[in-house]
PDB file of N, CA and C in Angstrom:
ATOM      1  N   UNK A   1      17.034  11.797  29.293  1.00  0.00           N
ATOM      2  CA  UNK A   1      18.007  12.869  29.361  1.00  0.00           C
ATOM      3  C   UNK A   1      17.503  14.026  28.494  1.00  0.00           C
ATOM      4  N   UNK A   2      16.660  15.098  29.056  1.00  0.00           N
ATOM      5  CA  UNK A   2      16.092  16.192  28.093  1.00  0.00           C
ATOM      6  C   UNK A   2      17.161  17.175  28.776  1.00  0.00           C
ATOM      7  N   UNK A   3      17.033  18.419  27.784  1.00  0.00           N
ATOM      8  CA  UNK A   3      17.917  19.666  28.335  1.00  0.00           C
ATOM      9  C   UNK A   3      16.740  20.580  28.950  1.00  0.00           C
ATOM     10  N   UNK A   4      17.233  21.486  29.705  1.00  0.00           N
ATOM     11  CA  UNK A   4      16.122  22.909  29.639  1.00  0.00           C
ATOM     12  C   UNK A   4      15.252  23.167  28.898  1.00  0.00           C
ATOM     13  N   UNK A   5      14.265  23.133  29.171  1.00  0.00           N
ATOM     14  CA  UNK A   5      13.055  23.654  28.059  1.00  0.00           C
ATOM     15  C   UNK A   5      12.944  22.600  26.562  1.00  0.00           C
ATOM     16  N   UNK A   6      13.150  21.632  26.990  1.00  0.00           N
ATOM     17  CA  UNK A   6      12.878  20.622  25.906  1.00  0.00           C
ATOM     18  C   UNK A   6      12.013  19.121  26.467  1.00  0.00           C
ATOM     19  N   UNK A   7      10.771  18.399  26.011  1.00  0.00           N
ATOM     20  CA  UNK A   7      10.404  17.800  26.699  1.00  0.00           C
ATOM     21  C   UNK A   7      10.499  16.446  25.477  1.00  0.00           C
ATOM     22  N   UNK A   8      10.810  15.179  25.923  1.00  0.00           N
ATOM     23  CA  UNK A   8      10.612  14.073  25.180  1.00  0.00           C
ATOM     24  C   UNK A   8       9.400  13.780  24.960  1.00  0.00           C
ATOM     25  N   UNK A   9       9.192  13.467  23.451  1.00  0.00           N
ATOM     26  CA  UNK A   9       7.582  13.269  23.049  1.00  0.00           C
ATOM     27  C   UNK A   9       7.782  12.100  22.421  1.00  0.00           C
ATOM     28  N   UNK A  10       6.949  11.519  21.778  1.00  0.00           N
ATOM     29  CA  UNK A  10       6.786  10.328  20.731  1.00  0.00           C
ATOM     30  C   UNK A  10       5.669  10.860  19.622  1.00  0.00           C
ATOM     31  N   UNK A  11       6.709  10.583  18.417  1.00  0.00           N
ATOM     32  CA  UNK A  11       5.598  11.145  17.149  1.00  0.00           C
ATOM     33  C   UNK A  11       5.061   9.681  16.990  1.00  0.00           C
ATOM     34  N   UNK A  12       3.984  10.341  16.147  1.00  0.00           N
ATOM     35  CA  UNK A  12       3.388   9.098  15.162  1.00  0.00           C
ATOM     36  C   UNK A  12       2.894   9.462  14.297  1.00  0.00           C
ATOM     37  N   UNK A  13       3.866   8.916  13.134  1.00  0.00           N
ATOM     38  CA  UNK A  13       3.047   9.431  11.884  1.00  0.00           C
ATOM     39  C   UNK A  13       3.184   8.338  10.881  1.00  0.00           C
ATOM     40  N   UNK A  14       2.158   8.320  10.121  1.00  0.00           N
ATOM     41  CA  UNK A  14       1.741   7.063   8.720  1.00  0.00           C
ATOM     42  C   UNK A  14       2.429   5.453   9.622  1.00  0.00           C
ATOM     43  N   UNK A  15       1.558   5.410  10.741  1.00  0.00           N
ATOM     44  CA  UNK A  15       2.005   4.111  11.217  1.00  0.00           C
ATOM     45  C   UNK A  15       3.771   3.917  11.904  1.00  0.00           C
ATOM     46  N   UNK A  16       4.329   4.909  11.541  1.00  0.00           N
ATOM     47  CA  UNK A  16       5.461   5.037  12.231  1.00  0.00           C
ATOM     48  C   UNK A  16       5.287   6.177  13.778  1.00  0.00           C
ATOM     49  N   UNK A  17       6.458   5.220  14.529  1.00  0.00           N
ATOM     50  CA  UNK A  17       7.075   5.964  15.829  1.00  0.00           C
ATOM     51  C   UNK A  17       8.278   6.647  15.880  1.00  0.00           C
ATOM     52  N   UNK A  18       8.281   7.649  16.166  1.00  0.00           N
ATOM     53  CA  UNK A  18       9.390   8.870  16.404  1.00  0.00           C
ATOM     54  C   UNK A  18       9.684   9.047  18.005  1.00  0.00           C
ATOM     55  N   UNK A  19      11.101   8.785  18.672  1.00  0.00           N
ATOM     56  CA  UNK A  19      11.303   9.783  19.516  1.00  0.00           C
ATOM     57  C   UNK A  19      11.218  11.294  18.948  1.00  0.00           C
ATOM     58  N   UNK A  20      11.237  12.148  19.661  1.00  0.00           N
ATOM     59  CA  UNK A  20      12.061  13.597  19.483  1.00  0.00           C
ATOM     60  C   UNK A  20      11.775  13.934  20.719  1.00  0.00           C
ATOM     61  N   UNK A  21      11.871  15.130  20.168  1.00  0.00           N
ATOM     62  CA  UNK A  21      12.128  16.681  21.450  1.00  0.00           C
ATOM     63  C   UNK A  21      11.447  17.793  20.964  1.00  0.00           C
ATOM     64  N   UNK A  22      10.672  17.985  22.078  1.00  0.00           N
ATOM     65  CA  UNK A  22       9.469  19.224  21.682  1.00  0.00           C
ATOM     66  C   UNK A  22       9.794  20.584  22.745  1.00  0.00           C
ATOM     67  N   UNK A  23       9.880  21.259  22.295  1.00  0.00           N
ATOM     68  CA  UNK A  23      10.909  22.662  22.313  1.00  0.00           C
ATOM     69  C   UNK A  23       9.252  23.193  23.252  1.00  0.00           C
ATOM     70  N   UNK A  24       9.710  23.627  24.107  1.00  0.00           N
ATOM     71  CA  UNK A  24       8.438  24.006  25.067  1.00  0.00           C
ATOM     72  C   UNK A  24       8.388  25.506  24.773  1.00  0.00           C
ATOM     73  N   UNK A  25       9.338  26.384  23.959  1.00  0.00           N
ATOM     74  CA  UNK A  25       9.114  28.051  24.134  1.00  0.00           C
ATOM     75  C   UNK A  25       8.699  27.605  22.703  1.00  0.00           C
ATOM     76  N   UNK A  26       8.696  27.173  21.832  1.00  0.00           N
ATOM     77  CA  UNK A  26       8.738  27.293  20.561  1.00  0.00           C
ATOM     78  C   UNK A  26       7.775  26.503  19.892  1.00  0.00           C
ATOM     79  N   UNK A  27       7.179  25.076  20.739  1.00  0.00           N
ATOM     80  CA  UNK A  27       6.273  24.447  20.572  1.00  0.00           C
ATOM     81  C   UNK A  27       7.091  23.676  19.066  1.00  0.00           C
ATOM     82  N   UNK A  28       8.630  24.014  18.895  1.00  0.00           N
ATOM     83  CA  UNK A  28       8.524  23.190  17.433  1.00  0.00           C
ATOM     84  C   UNK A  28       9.099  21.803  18.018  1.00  0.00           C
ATOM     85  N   UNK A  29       9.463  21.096  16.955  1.00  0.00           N
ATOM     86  CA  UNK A  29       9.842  19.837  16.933  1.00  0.00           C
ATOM     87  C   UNK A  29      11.248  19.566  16.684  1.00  0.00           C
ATOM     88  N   UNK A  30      12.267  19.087  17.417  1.00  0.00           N
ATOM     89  CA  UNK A  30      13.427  18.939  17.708  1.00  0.00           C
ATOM     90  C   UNK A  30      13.878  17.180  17.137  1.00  0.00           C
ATOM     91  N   UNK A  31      14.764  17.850  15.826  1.00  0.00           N
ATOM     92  CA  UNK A  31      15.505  16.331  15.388  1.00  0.00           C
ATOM     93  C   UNK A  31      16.539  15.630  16.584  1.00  0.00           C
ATOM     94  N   UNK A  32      15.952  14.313  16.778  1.00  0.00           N
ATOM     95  CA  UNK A  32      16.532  13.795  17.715  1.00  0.00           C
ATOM     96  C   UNK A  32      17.803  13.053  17.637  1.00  0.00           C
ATOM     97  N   UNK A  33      18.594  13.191  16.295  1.00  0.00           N
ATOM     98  CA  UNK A  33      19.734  12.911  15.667  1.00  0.00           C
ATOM     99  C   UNK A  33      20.473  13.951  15.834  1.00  0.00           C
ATOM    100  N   UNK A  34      20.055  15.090  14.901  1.00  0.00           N
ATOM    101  CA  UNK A  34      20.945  16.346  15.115  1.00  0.00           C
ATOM    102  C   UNK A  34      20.776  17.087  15.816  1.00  0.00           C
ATOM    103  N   UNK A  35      19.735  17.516  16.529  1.00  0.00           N
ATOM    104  CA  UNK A  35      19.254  18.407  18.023  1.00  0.00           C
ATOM    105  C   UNK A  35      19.256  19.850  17.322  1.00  0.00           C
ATOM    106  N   UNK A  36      19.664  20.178  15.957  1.00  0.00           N
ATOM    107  CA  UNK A  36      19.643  21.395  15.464  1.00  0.00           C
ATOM    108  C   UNK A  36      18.903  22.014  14.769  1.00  0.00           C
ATOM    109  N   UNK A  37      18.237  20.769  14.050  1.00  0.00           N
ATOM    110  CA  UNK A  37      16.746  21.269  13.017  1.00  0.00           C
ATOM    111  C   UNK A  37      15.195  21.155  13.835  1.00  0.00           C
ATOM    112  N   UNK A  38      14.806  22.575  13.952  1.00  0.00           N
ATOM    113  CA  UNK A  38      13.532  22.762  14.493  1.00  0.00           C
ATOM    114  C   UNK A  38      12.288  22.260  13.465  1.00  0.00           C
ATOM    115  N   UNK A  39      11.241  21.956  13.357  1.00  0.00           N
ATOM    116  CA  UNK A  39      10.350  21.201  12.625  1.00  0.00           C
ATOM    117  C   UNK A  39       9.141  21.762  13.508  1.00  0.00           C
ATOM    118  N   UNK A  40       8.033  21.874  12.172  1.00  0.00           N
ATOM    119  CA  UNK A  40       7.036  22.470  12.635  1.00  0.00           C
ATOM    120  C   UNK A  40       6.121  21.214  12.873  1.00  0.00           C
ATOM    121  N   UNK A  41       6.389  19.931  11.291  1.00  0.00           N
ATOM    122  CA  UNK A  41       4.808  19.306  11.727  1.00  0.00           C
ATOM    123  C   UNK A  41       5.767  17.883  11.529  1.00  0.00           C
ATOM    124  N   UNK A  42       5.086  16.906  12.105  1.00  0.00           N
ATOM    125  CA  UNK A  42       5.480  15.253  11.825  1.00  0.00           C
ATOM    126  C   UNK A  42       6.278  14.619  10.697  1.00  0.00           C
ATOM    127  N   UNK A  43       4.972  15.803  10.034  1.00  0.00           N
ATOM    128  CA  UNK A  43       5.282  14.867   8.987  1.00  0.00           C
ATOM    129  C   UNK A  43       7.005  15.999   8.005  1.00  0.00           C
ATOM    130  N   UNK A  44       7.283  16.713   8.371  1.00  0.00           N
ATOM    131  CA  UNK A  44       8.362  17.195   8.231  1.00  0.00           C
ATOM    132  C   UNK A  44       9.779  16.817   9.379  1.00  0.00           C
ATOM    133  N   UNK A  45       9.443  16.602  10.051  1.00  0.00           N
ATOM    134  CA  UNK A  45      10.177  15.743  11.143  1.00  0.00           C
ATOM    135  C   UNK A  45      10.827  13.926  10.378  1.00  0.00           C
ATOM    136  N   UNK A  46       9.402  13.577   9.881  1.00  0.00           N
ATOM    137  CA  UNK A  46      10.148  12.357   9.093  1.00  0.00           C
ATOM    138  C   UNK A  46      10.730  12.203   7.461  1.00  0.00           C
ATOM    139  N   UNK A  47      10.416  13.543   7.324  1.00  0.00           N
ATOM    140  CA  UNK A  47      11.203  13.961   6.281  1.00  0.00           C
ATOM    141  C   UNK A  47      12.582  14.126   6.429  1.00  0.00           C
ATOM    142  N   UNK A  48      12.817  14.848   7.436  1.00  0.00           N
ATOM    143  CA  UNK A  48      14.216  15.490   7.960  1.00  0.00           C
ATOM    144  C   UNK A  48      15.277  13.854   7.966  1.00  0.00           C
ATOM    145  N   UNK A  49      14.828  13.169   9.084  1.00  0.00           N
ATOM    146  CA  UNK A  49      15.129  11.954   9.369  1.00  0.00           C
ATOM    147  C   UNK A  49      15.341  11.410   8.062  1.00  0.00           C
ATOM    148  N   UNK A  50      14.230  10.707   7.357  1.00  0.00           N
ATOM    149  CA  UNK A  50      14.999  10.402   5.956  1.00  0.00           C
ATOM    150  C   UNK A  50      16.337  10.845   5.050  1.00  0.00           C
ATOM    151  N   UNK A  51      16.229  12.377   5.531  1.00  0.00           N
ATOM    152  CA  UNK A  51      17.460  12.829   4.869  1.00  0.00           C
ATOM    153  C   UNK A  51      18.746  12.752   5.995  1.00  0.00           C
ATOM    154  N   UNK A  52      18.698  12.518   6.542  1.00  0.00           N
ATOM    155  CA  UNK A  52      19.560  12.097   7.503  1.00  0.00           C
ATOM    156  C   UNK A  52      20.213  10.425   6.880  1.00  0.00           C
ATOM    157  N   UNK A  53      19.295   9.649   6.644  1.00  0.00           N
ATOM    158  CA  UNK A  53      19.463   8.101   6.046  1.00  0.00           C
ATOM    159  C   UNK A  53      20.054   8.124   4.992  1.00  0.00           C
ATOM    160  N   UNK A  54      19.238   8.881   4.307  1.00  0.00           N
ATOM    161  CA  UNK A  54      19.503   9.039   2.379  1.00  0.00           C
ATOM    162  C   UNK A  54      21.028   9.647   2.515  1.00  0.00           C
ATOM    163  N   UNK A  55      21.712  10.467   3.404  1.00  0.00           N
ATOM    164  CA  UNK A  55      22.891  11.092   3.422  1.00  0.00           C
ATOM    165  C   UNK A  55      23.762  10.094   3.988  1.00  0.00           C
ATOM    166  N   UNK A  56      23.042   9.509   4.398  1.00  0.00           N
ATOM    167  CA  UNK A  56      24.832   8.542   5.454  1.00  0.00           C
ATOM    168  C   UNK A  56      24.590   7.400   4.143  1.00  0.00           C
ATOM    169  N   UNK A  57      23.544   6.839   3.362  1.00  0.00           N
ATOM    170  CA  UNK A  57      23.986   5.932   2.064  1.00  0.00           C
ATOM    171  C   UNK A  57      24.638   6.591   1.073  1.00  0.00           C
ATOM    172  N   UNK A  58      24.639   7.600   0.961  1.00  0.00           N
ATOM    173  CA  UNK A  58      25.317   8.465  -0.247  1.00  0.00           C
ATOM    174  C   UNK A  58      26.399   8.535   0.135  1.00  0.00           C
ATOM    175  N   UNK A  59      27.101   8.968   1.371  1.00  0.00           N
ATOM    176  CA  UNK A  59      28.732   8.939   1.801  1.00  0.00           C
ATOM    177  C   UNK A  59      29.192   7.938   2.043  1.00  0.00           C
ATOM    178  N   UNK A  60      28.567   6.323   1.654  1.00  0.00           N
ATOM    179  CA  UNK A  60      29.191   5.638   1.581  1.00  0.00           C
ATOM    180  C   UNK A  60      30.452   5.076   0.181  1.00  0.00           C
ATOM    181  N   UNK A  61      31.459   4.639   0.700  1.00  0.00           N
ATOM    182  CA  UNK A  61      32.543   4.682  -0.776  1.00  0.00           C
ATOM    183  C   UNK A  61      32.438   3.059  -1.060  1.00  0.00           C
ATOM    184  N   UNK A  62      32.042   3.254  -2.180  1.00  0.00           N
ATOM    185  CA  UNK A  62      32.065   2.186  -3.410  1.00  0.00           C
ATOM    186  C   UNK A  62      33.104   1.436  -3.386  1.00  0.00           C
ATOM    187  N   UNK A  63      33.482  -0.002  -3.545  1.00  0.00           N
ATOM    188  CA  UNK A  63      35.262  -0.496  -3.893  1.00  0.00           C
ATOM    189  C   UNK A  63      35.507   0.424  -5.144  1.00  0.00           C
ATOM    190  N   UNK A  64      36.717   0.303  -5.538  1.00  0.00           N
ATOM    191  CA  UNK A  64      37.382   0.397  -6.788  1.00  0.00           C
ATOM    192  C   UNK A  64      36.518  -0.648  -8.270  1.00  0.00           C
ATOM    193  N   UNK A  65      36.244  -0.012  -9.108  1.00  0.00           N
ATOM    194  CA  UNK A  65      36.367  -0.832  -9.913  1.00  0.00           C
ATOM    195  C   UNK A  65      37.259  -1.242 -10.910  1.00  0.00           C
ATOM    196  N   UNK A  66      37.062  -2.367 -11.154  1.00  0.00           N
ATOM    197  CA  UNK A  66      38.301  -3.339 -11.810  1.00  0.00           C
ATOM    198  C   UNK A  66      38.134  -3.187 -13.736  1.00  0.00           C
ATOM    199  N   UNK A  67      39.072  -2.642 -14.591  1.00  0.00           N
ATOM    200  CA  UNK A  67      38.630  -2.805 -15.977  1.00  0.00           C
ATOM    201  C   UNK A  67      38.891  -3.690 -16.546  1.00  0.00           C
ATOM    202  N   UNK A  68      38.357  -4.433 -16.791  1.00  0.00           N
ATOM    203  CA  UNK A  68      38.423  -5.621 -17.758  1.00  0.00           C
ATOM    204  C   UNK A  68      38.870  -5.693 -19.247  1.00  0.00           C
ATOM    205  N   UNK A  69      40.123  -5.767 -19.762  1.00  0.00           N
ATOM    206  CA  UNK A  69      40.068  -5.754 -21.096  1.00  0.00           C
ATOM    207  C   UNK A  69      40.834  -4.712 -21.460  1.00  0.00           C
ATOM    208  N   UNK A  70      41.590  -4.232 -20.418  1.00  0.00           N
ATOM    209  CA  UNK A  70      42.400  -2.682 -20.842  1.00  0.00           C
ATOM    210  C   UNK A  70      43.364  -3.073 -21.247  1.00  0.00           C
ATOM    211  N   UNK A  71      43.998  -3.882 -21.264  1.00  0.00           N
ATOM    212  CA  UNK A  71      45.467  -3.932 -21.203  1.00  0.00           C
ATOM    213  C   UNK A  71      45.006  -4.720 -23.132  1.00  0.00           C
ATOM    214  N   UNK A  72      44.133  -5.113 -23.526  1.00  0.00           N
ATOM    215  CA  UNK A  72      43.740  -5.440 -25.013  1.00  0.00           C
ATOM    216  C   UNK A  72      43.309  -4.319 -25.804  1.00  0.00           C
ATOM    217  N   UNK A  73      43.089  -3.313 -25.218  1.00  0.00           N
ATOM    218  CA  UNK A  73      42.202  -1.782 -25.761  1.00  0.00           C
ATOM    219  C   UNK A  73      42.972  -0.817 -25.665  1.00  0.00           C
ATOM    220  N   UNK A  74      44.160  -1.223 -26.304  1.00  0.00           N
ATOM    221  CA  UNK A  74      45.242   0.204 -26.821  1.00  0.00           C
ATOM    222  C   UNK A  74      44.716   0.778 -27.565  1.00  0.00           C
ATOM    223  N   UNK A  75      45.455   1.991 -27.295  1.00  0.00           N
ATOM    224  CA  UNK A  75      45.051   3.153 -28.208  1.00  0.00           C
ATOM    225  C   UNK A  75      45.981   3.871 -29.367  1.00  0.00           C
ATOM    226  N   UNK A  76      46.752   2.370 -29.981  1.00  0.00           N
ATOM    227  CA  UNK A  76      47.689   2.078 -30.913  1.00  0.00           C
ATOM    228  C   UNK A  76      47.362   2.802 -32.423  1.00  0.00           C
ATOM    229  N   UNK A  77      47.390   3.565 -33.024  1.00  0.00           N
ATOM    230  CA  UNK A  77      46.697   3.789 -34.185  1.00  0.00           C
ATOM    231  C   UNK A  77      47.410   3.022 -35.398  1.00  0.00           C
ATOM    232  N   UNK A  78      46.912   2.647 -36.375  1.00  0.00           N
ATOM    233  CA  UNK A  78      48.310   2.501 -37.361  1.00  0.00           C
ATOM    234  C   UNK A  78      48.253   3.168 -38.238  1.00  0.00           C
ATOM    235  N   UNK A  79      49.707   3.435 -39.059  1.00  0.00           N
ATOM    236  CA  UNK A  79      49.671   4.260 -39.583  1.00  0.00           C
ATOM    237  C   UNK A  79      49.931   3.936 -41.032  1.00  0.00           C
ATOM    238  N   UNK A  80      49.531   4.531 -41.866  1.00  0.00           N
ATOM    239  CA  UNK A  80      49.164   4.294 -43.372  1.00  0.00           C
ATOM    240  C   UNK A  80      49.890   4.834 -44.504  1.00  0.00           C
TER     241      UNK A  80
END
């Protein structure tokens, strides 16, 4: 499924395989996740992608954490 003027390629770079999309007026390189970031070379293409990864682990939410020992760790002063 390519659009107009976009042709499916396969990268390869440092032993890795890439779909994308290679922009035929522009000759750049089309993220095949977001379809919005143009890329000149491979190896910026699997850069992009990484940050694509590195961003969906970062928006992941943590549980709550639990405090241990609060309800012993007043903040009672005494007074003298």
């Amino acid at each position: 499924m390519t659009e107009e003027g976009l042709k499916e390629v396969v990268v390869e770079y440092a032993g890795s395989r890439f779909r994308a999309y290679l922009d035929a007026a522009s000759g750049l390189l089309l993220c095949p996740i977001c379809r919005r970031a143009r890329l000149a070379s491979p190896e910026d293409l699997v850069a992009h992608i990484l940050a694509h990864a590195t961003r969906a682990l970062d928006m992941r939410r943590e549980p709550p954490k639990r405090e241990h020992g609060a309800a012993s760790e007043s903040s009672s002063e005494e007074e003298g």
